[in-house]
CSV table of C-alpha atoms in Angstrom, one decimal:
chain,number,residue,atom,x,y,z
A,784,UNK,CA,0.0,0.0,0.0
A,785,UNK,CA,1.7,3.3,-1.1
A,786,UNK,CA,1.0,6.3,1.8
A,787,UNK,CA,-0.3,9.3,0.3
A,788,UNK,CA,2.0,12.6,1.0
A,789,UNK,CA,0.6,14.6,3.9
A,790,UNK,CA,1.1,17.8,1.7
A,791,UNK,CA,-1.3,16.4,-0.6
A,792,UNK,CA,-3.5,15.0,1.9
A,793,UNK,CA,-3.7,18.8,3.1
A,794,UNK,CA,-3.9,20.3,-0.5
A,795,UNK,CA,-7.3,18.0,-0.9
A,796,UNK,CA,-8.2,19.3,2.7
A,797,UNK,CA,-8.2,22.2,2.1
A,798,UNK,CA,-10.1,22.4,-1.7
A,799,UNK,CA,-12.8,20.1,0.1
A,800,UNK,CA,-13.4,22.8,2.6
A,801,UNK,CA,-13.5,25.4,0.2
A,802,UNK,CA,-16.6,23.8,-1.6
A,803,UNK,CA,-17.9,22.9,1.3
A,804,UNK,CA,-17.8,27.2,2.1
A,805,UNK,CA,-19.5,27.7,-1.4
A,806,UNK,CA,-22.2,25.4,-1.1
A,807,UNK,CA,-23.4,27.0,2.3
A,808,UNK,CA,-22.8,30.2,1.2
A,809,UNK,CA,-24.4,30.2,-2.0
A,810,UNK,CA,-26.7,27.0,-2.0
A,811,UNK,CA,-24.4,26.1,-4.8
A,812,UNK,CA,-24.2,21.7,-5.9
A,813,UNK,CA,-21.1,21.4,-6.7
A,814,UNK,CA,-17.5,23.0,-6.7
A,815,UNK,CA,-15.8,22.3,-10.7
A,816,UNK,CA,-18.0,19.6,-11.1
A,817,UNK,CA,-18.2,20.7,-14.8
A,818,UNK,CA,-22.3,20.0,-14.5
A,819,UNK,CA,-24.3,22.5,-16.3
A,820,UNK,CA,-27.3,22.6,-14.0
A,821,UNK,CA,-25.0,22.3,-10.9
A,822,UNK,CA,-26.1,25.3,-9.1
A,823,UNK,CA,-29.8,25.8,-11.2
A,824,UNK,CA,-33.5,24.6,-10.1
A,825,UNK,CA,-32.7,21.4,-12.2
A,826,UNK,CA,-35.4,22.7,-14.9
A,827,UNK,CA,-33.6,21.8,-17.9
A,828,UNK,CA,-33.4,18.2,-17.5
A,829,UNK,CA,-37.5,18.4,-17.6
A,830,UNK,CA,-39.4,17.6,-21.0
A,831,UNK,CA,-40.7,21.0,-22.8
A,832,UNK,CA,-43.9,20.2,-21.9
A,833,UNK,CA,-42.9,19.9,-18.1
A,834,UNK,CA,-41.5,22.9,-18.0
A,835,UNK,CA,-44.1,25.0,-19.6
A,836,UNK,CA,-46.8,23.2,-17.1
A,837,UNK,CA,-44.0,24.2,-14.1
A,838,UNK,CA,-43.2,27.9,-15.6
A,839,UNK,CA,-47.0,28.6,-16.1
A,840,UNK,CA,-47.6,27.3,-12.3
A,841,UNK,CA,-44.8,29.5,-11.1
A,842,UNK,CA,-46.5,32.8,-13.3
A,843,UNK,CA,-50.3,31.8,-11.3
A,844,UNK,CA,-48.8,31.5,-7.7
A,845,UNK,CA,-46.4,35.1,-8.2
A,846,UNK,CA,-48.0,37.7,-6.4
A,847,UNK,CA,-47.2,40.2,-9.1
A,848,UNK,CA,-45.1,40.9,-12.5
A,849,UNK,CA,-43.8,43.5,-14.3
A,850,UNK,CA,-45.0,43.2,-18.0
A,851,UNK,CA,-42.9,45.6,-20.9
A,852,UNK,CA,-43.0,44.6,-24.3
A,853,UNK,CA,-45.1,44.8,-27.4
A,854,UNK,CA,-48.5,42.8,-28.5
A,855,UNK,CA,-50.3,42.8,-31.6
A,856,UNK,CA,-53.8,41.4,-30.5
A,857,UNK,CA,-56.7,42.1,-33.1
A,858,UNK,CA,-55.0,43.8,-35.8
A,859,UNK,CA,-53.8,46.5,-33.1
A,860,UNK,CA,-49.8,47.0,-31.8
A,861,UNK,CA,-49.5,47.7,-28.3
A,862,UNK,CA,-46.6,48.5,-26.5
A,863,UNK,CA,-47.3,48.1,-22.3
A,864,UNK,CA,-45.3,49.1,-19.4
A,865,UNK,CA,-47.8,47.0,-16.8
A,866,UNK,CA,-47.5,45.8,-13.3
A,867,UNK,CA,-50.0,43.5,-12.6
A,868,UNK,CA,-51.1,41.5,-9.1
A,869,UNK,CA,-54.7,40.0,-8.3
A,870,UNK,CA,-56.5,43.1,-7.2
A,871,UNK,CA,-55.7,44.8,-10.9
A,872,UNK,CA,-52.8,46.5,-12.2
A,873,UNK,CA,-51.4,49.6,-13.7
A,874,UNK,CA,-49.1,51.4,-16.4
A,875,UNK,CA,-49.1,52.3,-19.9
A,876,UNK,CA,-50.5,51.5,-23.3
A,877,UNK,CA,-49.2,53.1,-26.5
A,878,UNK,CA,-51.1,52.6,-29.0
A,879,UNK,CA,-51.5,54.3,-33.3
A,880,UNK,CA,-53.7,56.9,-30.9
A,881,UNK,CA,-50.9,57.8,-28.8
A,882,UNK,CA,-50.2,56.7,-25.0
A,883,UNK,CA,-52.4,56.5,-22.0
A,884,UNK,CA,-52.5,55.5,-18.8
A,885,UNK,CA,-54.8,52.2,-17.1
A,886,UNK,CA,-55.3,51.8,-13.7
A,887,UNK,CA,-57.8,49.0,-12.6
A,888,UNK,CA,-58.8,48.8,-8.9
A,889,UNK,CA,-60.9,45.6,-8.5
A,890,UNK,CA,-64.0,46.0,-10.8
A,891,UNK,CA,-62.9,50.3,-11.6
A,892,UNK,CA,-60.8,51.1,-14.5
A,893,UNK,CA,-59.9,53.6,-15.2
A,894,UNK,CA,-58.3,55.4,-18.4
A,895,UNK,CA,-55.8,58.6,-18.5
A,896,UNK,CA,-54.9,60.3,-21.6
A,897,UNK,CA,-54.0,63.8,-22.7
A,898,UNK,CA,-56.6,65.8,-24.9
A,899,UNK,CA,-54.8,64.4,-28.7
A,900,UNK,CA,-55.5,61.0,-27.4
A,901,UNK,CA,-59.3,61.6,-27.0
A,902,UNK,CA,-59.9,63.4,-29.7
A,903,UNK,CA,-58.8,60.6,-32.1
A,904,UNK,CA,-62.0,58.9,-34.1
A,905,UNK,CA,-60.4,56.1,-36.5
A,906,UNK,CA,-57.0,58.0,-36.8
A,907,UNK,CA,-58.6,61.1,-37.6
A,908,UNK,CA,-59.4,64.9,-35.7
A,909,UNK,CA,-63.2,64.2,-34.7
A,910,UNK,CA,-65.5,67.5,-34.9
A,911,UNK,CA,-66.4,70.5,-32.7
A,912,UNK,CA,-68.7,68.7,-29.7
A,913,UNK,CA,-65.6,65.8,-29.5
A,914,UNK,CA,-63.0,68.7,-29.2
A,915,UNK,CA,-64.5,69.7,-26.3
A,916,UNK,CA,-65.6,66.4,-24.9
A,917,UNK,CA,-61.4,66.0,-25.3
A,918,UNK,CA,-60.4,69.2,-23.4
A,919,UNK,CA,-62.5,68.2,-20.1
A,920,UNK,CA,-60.6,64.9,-20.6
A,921,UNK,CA,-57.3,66.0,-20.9
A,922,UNK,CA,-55.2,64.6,-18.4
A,923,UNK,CA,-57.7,63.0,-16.2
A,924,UNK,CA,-58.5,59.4,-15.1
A,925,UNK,CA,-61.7,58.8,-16.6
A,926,UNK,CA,-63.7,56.2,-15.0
A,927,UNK,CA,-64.7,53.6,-17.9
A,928,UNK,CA,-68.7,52.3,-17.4
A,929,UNK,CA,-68.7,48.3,-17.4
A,930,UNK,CA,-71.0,48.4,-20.3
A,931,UNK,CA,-69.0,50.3,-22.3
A,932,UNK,CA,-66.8,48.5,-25.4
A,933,UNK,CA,-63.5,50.0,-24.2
A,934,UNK,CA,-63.9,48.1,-20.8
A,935,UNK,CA,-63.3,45.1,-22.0
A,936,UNK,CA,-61.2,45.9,-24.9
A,937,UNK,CA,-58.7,47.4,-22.1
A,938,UNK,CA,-59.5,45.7,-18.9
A,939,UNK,CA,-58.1,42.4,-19.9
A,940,UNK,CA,-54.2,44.4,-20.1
A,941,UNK,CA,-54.8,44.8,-16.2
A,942,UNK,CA,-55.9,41.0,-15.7
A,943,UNK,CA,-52.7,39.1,-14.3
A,944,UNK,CA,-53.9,35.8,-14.6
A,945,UNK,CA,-56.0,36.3,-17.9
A,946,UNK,CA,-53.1,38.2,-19.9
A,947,UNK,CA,-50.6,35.9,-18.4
A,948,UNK,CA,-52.6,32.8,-19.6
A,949,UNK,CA,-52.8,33.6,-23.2
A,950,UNK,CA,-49.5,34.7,-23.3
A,951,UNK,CA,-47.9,32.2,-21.9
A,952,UNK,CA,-49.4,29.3,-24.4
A,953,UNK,CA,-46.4,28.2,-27.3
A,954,UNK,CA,-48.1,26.5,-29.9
A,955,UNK,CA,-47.9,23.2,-31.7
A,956,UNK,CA,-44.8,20.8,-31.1
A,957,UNK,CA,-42.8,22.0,-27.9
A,958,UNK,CA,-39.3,21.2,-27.6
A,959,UNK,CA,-36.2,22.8,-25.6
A,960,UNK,CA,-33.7,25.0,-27.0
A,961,UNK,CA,-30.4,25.0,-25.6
A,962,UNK,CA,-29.6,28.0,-22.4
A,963,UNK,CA,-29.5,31.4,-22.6
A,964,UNK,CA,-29.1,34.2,-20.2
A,965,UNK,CA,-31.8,37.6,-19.6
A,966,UNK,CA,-30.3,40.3,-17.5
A,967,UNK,CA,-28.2,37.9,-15.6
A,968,UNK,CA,-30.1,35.1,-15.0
A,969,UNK,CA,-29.1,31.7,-16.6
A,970,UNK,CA,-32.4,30.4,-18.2
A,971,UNK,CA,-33.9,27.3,-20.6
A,972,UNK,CA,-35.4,28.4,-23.7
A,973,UNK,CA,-38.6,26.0,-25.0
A,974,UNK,CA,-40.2,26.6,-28.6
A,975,UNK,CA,-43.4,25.4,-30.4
A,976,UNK,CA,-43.3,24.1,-33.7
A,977,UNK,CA,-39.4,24.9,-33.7
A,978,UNK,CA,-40.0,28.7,-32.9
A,979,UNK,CA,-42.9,29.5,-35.3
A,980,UNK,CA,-45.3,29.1,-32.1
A,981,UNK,CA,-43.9,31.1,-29.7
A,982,UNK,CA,-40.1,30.9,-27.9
A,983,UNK,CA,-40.1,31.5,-23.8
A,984,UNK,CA,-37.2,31.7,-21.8
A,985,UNK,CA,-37.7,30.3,-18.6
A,986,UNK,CA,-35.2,31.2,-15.3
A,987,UNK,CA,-32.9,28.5,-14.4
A,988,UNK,CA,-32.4,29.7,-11.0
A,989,UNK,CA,-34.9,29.5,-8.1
A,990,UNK,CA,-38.1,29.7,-9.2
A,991,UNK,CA,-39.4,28.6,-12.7
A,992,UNK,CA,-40.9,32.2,-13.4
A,993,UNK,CA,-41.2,32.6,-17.6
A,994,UNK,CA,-38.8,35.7,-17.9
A,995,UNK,CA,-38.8,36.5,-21.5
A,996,UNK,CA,-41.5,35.7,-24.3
A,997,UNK,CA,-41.8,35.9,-28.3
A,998,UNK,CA,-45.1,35.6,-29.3
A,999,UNK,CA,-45.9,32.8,-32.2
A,1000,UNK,CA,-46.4,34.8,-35.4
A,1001,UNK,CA,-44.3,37.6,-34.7
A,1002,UNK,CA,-47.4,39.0,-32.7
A,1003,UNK,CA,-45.1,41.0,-30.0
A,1004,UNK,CA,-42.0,40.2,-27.7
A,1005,UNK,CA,-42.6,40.6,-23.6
A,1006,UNK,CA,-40.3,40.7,-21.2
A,1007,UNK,CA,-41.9,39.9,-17.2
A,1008,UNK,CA,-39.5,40.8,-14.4
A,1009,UNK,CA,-40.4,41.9,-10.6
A,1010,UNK,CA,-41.9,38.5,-10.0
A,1011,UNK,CA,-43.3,38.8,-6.5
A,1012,UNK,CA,-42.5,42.3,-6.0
A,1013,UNK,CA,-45.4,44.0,-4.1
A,1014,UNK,CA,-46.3,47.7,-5.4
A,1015,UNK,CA,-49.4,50.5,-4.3
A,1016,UNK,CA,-52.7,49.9,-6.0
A,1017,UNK,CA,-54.8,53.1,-5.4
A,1018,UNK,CA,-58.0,54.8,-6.8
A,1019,UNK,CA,-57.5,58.2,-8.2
A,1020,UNK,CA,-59.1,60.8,-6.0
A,1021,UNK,CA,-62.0,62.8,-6.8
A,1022,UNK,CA,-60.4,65.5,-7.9
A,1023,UNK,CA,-58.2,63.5,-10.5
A,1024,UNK,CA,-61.1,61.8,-11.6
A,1025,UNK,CA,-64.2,62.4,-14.3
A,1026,UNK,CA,-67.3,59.7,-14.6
A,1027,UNK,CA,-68.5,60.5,-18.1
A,1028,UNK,CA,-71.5,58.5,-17.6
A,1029,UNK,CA,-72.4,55.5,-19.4
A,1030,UNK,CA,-70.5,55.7,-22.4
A,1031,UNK,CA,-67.3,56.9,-23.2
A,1032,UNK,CA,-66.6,59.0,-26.2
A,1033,UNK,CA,-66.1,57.4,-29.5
A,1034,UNK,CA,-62.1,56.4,-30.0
């Protein structure tokens, strides 16, 4: 039996207890192991469809999200700045009409836009009585009516778990494509129908939380960040605020 040299007994000691320091200091698997998910929530070993069903979980259960990107949904491009929980959401919409503000407090939305927004009628200056209508809106938060076409149309951008649903949905064959990295964060990327039905890049680290999306189609790119991230949800006060009835005006 040949002894091994105490200075390479020590040598070993000493790397062993360095790993060992890592791996309670940064809940990391392995030292050098030269593993690709050492260190990761072990989601790229899953199946596509596994980790769509686990990423789509993780999206329901978050609190809240930060939503930025662009959508084209009904022949319309949007770009939105959103932050979205369960009680409603808030941010911006840009639109061919210009940008405006949505704010949605349980059942009350509410819509903000200066007076060029409002006096839009199918991309064009509407008359005298809309002009006017436009200045008393200019720059408040108008309370949309239920009934009103708009309050759909606009309600579902506040909607965490109903925007995040359809957007979250690749289409035909699923299959993984290979790691990739947003703002930092190591991630797994899963297609349908090799790209043409969506791409979503899913984190790698801790939660499963969907991080980046590219709509099938070329129908928008989304990024979703602040996962869990708690922010102030708040009707507009009276004063800021102007209930135009049952209707809105036509825009």
């Amino acid at each position: 039996m040949t002894a091994i040299p105490q200075g390479r007994t020590r040598r070993a000691a000493v790397v062993s207890a360095m790993c060992a320091l890592v791996v309670t200091g940064a809940g990391l698997t392995g030292c050098s192991s030269g593993d690709p998910d050492a260190g990761t929530n072990g989601l790229a070993k899953l199946p596509a469809d596994k980790i769509q069903s686990r990423t789509r979980e993780a999206a329901k259960a978050a609190s809240a999200v930060h939503l930025s990107g662009t959508v084209v949904s009904n022949g319309g491009t949007y770009t939105l700045d959103m932050r979205l929980k369960g009680e409603g959401g808030t941010g911006s919409v840009t639109s061919k009409n210009g940008t405006f503000r949505l704010l949605r407090v349980g059942e009350h939305l509410f819509l903000k836009a200066d007076a060029a927004f409002w006096n839009q009628q199918d991309g064009k200056a509407s008359g005298g009585g809309s002009a006017a209508a436009a200045s008393k809106l200019d720059g408040m938060y108008v309370k949309v009516p239920t009934g009103d076409p708009a309050y759909k149309r606009f309600s579902g951008f506040t909607d965490k778990d109903l925007l995040l649903d359809g957007l979250l949905t690749l289409h035909g064959t699923l299959a993984t494509d290979g790691r990739n990295e947003q703002n930092g964060v190591r991630t797994v990327r899963i297609t349908g129908d090799k790209g043409a039905g969506g791409m979503l890049d899913v984190s790698l680290e801790g939660v499963p939380y969907p991080l980046r999306l590219v709509r099938a189609g070329n129908a928008g790119t989304l990024s979703l960040s602040d996962w869990g991230k708690d922010f102030t949800l708040a009707e507009p006060s009276k004063q800021e605020t102007v209930d135009y009835g049952k209707q809105l005006p036509t825009s």
